[in-house]
Structure formats: C-alpha cells, structure tokens
Amino acid sequence: MTDEYERVLTGVGPRLKALRQDRSATLQDVSTATGISVSTLSRLESGQRRPTLELLLPLAREYGVAIDELVDAPETGDPRIRLKPMTQNGMTMIPLTRRAGGLQAYKMIMPYRKGAKPDPQRHEGYEWMYVLNGRLRLVLGDHELELGPGEAAEFDTRVGHWFAAADPAGVELLSLFGSQGERAHVRARTRRDERS
C-alpha cells in the first residue's frame, strides 16, 4: 500500500467525525439515518475500521457531500462545480452550496399537487425563500400566504411551516437554510431606498 493511499484512508475518519459534529448529530442519529451500526460508525471515525464504498455512499448522502470530499480526492483542475439534484416526493432540490454545516442554498422545483393538504413541520433553523417562477403557497403558524415571482419570505423554522406549489405550472424558488438559526442579511440599499 502506498503512502498516498494510506494518507487518504487515514483522513476519512476525522472528516466523518467533523461532518457529524458540524451537524450536531450523535452517532445514533447517523446510525438511524444510514442503517450503519453505531459501533461501525465509531470505528470508522476513530480509524479502527477501513472505509468501504458500501459505508461511504450512505454517509455521503446523509451529510450531503460528494464521496470525493470524504476521501479528500485530489483536485482535477476543472473549476466547475457539478452539483447533483435530489428528488423527493416529486420535488427537485439542487444544492447550490457544497460546504458542510452553516448556511445552505438550494434551488427548488416543485410540481403542483391538486388538493395538497398542509402538514406543518417544526425543526431548528431559519429559512429564507425567494420565488423565481410560479406561485408558492406558504403556511406559517396560523397564517397562509401566496407568494409570486420576486417575492420573498423568511421565518424561524421552529414555527410550524409547510409550503407547496400554488400554480398548476409548479413553482421554482431559491431557499437559504441555516440549521443553527443563521439568517440572510441584506446589506446593500438601492438609491430609491435611500431617498425614502
């Protein structure tokens, strides 16, 4: 085994541990999400177990990173970022950020579902949404809003929230989500705002 190969394998454990800790997840949380036992996860993080593709694939998916990032693959020289869309319940989410933890950005494409009934969710974090095309139905606590192109909403995700396409053509939006409650900060002002 070459020194380079050994270095790559040795670095996987600390990266896995850092990704888990950045998300404030326990070994049990990751085990539940991936189906990998707590003892296997612990041995991977401590370097007592060699990583395999069967173990790295579900972990990369859970942490939202490419396997290249887990094994610290060398740069290819190609500066383009190839982010892979994820589809869940008909909604396509395209990650626009690659770093673990902190503020995450997504482009979301949601088809219209006739008769969709609100099922508000609550979790830690803060979300900011900006509608690009179509109309978005947003239920936030006791309020129900409909946002059109160019409109934005921001809210604490500990408040019950649910959203869906309100337009039969579907809706496209940008979403910024901070799991630790980070908010989007607007610092620039237009000249029209300055005159107000």
CSV table of C-alpha atoms in Angstrom, one decimal:
chain,number,residue,atom,x,y,z
A,1,MET,CA,0.0,0.0,0.0
A,2,THR,CA,1.4,3.4,-1.0
A,3,ASP,CA,1.9,6.2,1.4
A,4,GLU,CA,-0.6,8.4,-0.5
A,5,TYR,CA,-3.2,5.6,-0.3
A,6,GLU,CA,-2.6,5.3,3.5
A,7,ARG,CA,-2.8,9.0,3.9
A,8,VAL,CA,-6.2,9.2,2.1
A,9,LEU,CA,-7.7,6.3,4.2
A,10,THR,CA,-6.4,7.8,7.5
A,11,GLY,CA,-8.0,11.1,6.8
A,12,VAL,CA,-11.5,9.7,6.2
A,13,GLY,CA,-12.3,9.2,9.9
A,14,PRO,CA,-11.6,12.7,11.1
A,15,ARG,CA,-13.6,14.1,8.2
A,16,LEU,CA,-16.6,11.9,9.0
A,17,LYS,CA,-16.4,13.0,12.7
A,18,ALA,CA,-16.2,16.7,11.7
A,19,LEU,CA,-19.2,16.4,9.4
A,20,ARG,CA,-21.2,14.8,12.1
A,21,GLN,CA,-20.2,17.3,14.8
A,22,ASP,CA,-20.9,20.2,12.4
A,23,ARG,CA,-24.5,19.0,12.2
A,24,SER,CA,-24.7,18.4,16.0
A,25,ALA,CA,-25.7,14.8,15.3
A,26,THR,CA,-24.9,11.9,17.5
A,27,LEU,CA,-23.6,8.5,16.3
A,28,GLN,CA,-27.1,7.2,17.0
A,29,ASP,CA,-28.7,9.9,14.8
A,30,VAL,CA,-26.4,8.9,11.9
A,31,SER,CA,-26.9,5.2,12.5
A,32,THR,CA,-30.7,5.7,12.3
A,33,ALA,CA,-30.5,7.7,9.1
A,34,THR,CA,-28.0,5.4,7.3
A,35,GLY,CA,-28.6,1.9,8.7
A,36,ILE,CA,-24.9,1.6,9.7
A,37,SER,CA,-24.4,0.4,13.3
A,38,VAL,CA,-23.2,2.8,16.0
A,39,SER,CA,-20.1,0.7,16.6
A,40,THR,CA,-19.1,0.7,12.9
A,41,LEU,CA,-19.5,4.5,12.7
A,42,SER,CA,-17.4,4.9,15.9
A,43,ARG,CA,-14.7,2.7,14.5
A,44,LEU,CA,-14.7,4.5,11.1
A,45,GLU,CA,-14.4,7.9,12.9
A,46,SER,CA,-11.5,6.6,15.1
A,47,GLY,CA,-9.7,5.0,12.2
A,48,GLN,CA,-10.1,1.5,13.6
A,49,ARG,CA,-12.1,0.4,10.6
A,50,ARG,CA,-11.2,0.9,6.9
A,51,PRO,CA,-13.8,2.8,4.9
A,52,THR,CA,-15.5,0.9,2.1
A,53,LEU,CA,-17.7,2.2,-0.7
A,54,GLU,CA,-20.7,0.4,0.9
A,55,LEU,CA,-20.2,2.6,4.0
A,56,LEU,CA,-19.2,5.8,2.3
A,57,LEU,CA,-22.2,6.0,-0.1
A,58,PRO,CA,-24.9,6.3,2.6
A,59,LEU,CA,-22.7,8.6,4.7
A,60,ALA,CA,-22.0,10.9,1.8
A,61,ARG,CA,-25.8,11.0,1.1
A,62,GLU,CA,-26.6,11.7,4.7
A,63,TYR,CA,-24.1,14.5,5.0
A,64,GLY,CA,-24.9,16.0,1.6
A,65,VAL,CA,-21.4,15.8,0.3
A,66,ALA,CA,-19.6,14.1,-2.6
A,67,ILE,CA,-17.6,11.0,-1.8
A,68,ASP,CA,-14.6,12.9,-3.1
A,69,GLU,CA,-14.9,15.2,-0.1
A,70,LEU,CA,-14.9,12.3,2.3
A,71,VAL,CA,-11.7,10.8,0.9
A,72,ASP,CA,-10.1,14.1,0.1
A,73,ALA,CA,-9.7,13.3,-3.6
A,74,PRO,CA,-7.1,15.4,-5.4
A,75,GLU,CA,-8.3,18.4,-7.4
A,76,THR,CA,-8.9,17.6,-11.1
A,77,GLY,CA,-8.0,21.1,-12.3
A,78,ASP,CA,-11.6,21.6,-13.5
A,79,PRO,CA,-13.1,24.5,-11.6
A,80,ARG,CA,-16.7,23.7,-12.5
A,81,ILE,CA,-19.0,22.6,-9.7
A,82,ARG,CA,-21.2,19.7,-10.6
A,83,LEU,CA,-24.0,19.6,-8.0
A,84,LYS,CA,-26.4,16.7,-8.3
A,85,PRO,CA,-30.1,17.3,-8.0
A,86,MET,CA,-32.1,15.3,-5.4
A,87,THR,CA,-35.7,14.4,-5.9
A,88,GLN,CA,-38.1,13.7,-3.1
A,89,ASN,CA,-41.9,13.4,-3.3
A,90,GLY,CA,-41.8,14.9,-6.8
A,91,MET,CA,-39.8,18.0,-5.6
A,92,THR,CA,-36.3,18.5,-7.1
A,93,MET,CA,-33.7,20.2,-4.9
A,94,ILE,CA,-30.5,21.4,-6.5
A,95,PRO,CA,-27.8,22.2,-3.9
A,96,LEU,CA,-26.0,25.5,-4.6
A,97,THR,CA,-23.5,25.2,-1.8
A,98,ARG,CA,-21.0,22.4,-1.1
A,99,ARG,CA,-19.7,23.1,2.3
A,100,ALA,CA,-20.8,21.1,5.3
A,101,GLY,CA,-22.8,23.0,8.0
A,102,GLY,CA,-23.6,26.6,8.0
A,103,LEU,CA,-25.9,28.3,5.6
A,104,GLN,CA,-27.1,26.0,2.8
A,105,ALA,CA,-28.6,27.3,-0.5
A,106,TYR,CA,-30.9,25.3,-2.8
A,107,LYS,CA,-32.9,25.9,-6.0
A,108,MET,CA,-36.2,24.0,-5.6
A,109,ILE,CA,-38.6,23.0,-8.3
A,110,MET,CA,-42.0,21.8,-7.1
A,111,PRO,CA,-44.8,20.4,-9.2
A,112,TYR,CA,-48.4,21.3,-8.4
A,113,ARG,CA,-50.3,18.7,-6.4
A,114,LYS,CA,-54.0,19.3,-6.5
A,115,GLY,CA,-55.7,19.0,-3.1
A,116,ALA,CA,-52.4,19.0,-1.2
A,117,LYS,CA,-53.2,19.4,2.5
A,118,PRO,CA,-50.9,21.3,4.8
A,119,ASP,CA,-48.8,19.2,7.2
A,120,PRO,CA,-46.7,21.8,9.1
A,121,GLN,CA,-43.3,20.7,10.3
A,122,ARG,CA,-41.1,22.3,13.0
A,123,HIS,CA,-37.3,22.0,13.4
A,124,GLU,CA,-34.3,24.0,14.4
A,125,GLY,CA,-33.1,26.6,12.0
A,126,TYR,CA,-34.1,29.7,9.9
A,127,GLU,CA,-35.2,29.7,6.3
A,128,TRP,CA,-35.4,32.4,3.6
A,129,MET,CA,-37.3,31.7,0.3
A,130,TYR,CA,-37.4,33.7,-2.9
A,131,VAL,CA,-39.9,32.8,-5.7
A,132,LEU,CA,-38.4,32.7,-9.2
A,133,ASN,CA,-41.3,31.4,-11.2
A,134,GLY,CA,-44.9,30.4,-10.5
A,135,ARG,CA,-46.7,30.8,-7.2
A,136,LEU,CA,-45.8,29.4,-3.7
A,137,ARG,CA,-48.4,28.6,-1.0
A,138,LEU,CA,-46.8,29.0,2.4
A,139,VAL,CA,-48.5,28.1,5.6
A,140,LEU,CA,-46.6,29.6,8.6
A,141,GLY,CA,-48.2,29.2,12.0
A,142,ASP,CA,-51.7,30.5,11.8
A,143,HIS,CA,-51.0,32.4,8.6
A,144,GLU,CA,-51.4,31.3,5.0
A,145,LEU,CA,-49.6,33.3,2.2
A,146,GLU,CA,-49.3,33.1,-1.5
A,147,LEU,CA,-46.0,34.4,-2.9
A,148,GLY,CA,-45.4,35.3,-6.6
A,149,PRO,CA,-42.2,35.8,-8.6
A,150,GLY,CA,-39.9,38.3,-7.0
A,151,GLU,CA,-41.4,37.9,-3.5
A,152,ALA,CA,-39.5,36.5,-0.5
A,153,ALA,CA,-40.3,35.2,2.9
A,154,GLU,CA,-38.1,34.5,5.9
A,155,PHE,CA,-39.0,32.6,9.1
A,156,ASP,CA,-37.9,30.7,12.1
A,157,THR,CA,-38.4,27.0,11.3
A,158,ARG,CA,-39.4,26.3,14.9
A,159,VAL,CA,-42.7,27.8,13.8
A,160,GLY,CA,-44.9,25.2,12.1
A,161,HIS,CA,-44.4,25.6,8.4
A,162,TRP,CA,-45.5,24.0,5.1
A,163,PHE,CA,-45.2,25.0,1.5
A,164,ALA,CA,-46.3,23.8,-1.9
A,165,ALA,CA,-46.8,25.0,-5.5
A,166,ALA,CA,-50.0,27.1,-5.7
A,167,ASP,CA,-49.7,27.3,-9.5
A,168,PRO,CA,-50.7,24.4,-11.8
A,169,ALA,CA,-47.5,25.1,-13.7
A,170,GLY,CA,-45.5,24.5,-10.5
A,171,VAL,CA,-43.1,26.8,-8.7
A,172,GLU,CA,-39.3,27.4,-8.8
A,173,LEU,CA,-37.7,29.1,-5.8
A,174,LEU,CA,-34.4,29.7,-4.1
A,175,SER,CA,-34.1,28.7,-0.4
A,176,LEU,CA,-31.4,29.6,2.1
A,177,PHE,CA,-31.5,27.4,5.2
A,178,GLY,CA,-29.4,27.7,8.3
A,179,SER,CA,-29.8,24.8,10.7
A,180,GLN,CA,-28.3,26.8,13.5
A,181,GLY,CA,-30.7,29.7,13.0
A,182,GLU,CA,-28.5,31.8,10.7
A,183,ARG,CA,-30.4,34.5,8.9
A,184,ALA,CA,-30.0,36.0,5.5
A,185,HIS,CA,-28.6,39.5,6.0
A,186,VAL,CA,-29.2,42.2,3.3
A,187,ARG,CA,-26.6,44.9,3.5
A,188,ALA,CA,-27.0,46.8,0.2
A,189,ARG,CA,-29.6,49.6,-0.3
A,190,THR,CA,-30.8,50.9,-3.6
A,191,ARG,CA,-30.8,54.6,-4.4
A,192,ARG,CA,-34.6,54.6,-4.3
A,193,ASP,CA,-34.5,53.2,-0.7
A,194,GLU,CA,-32.0,55.9,0.3
A,195,ARG,CA,-34.4,58.6,-0.8
A,196,SER,CA,-37.3,57.3,1.3
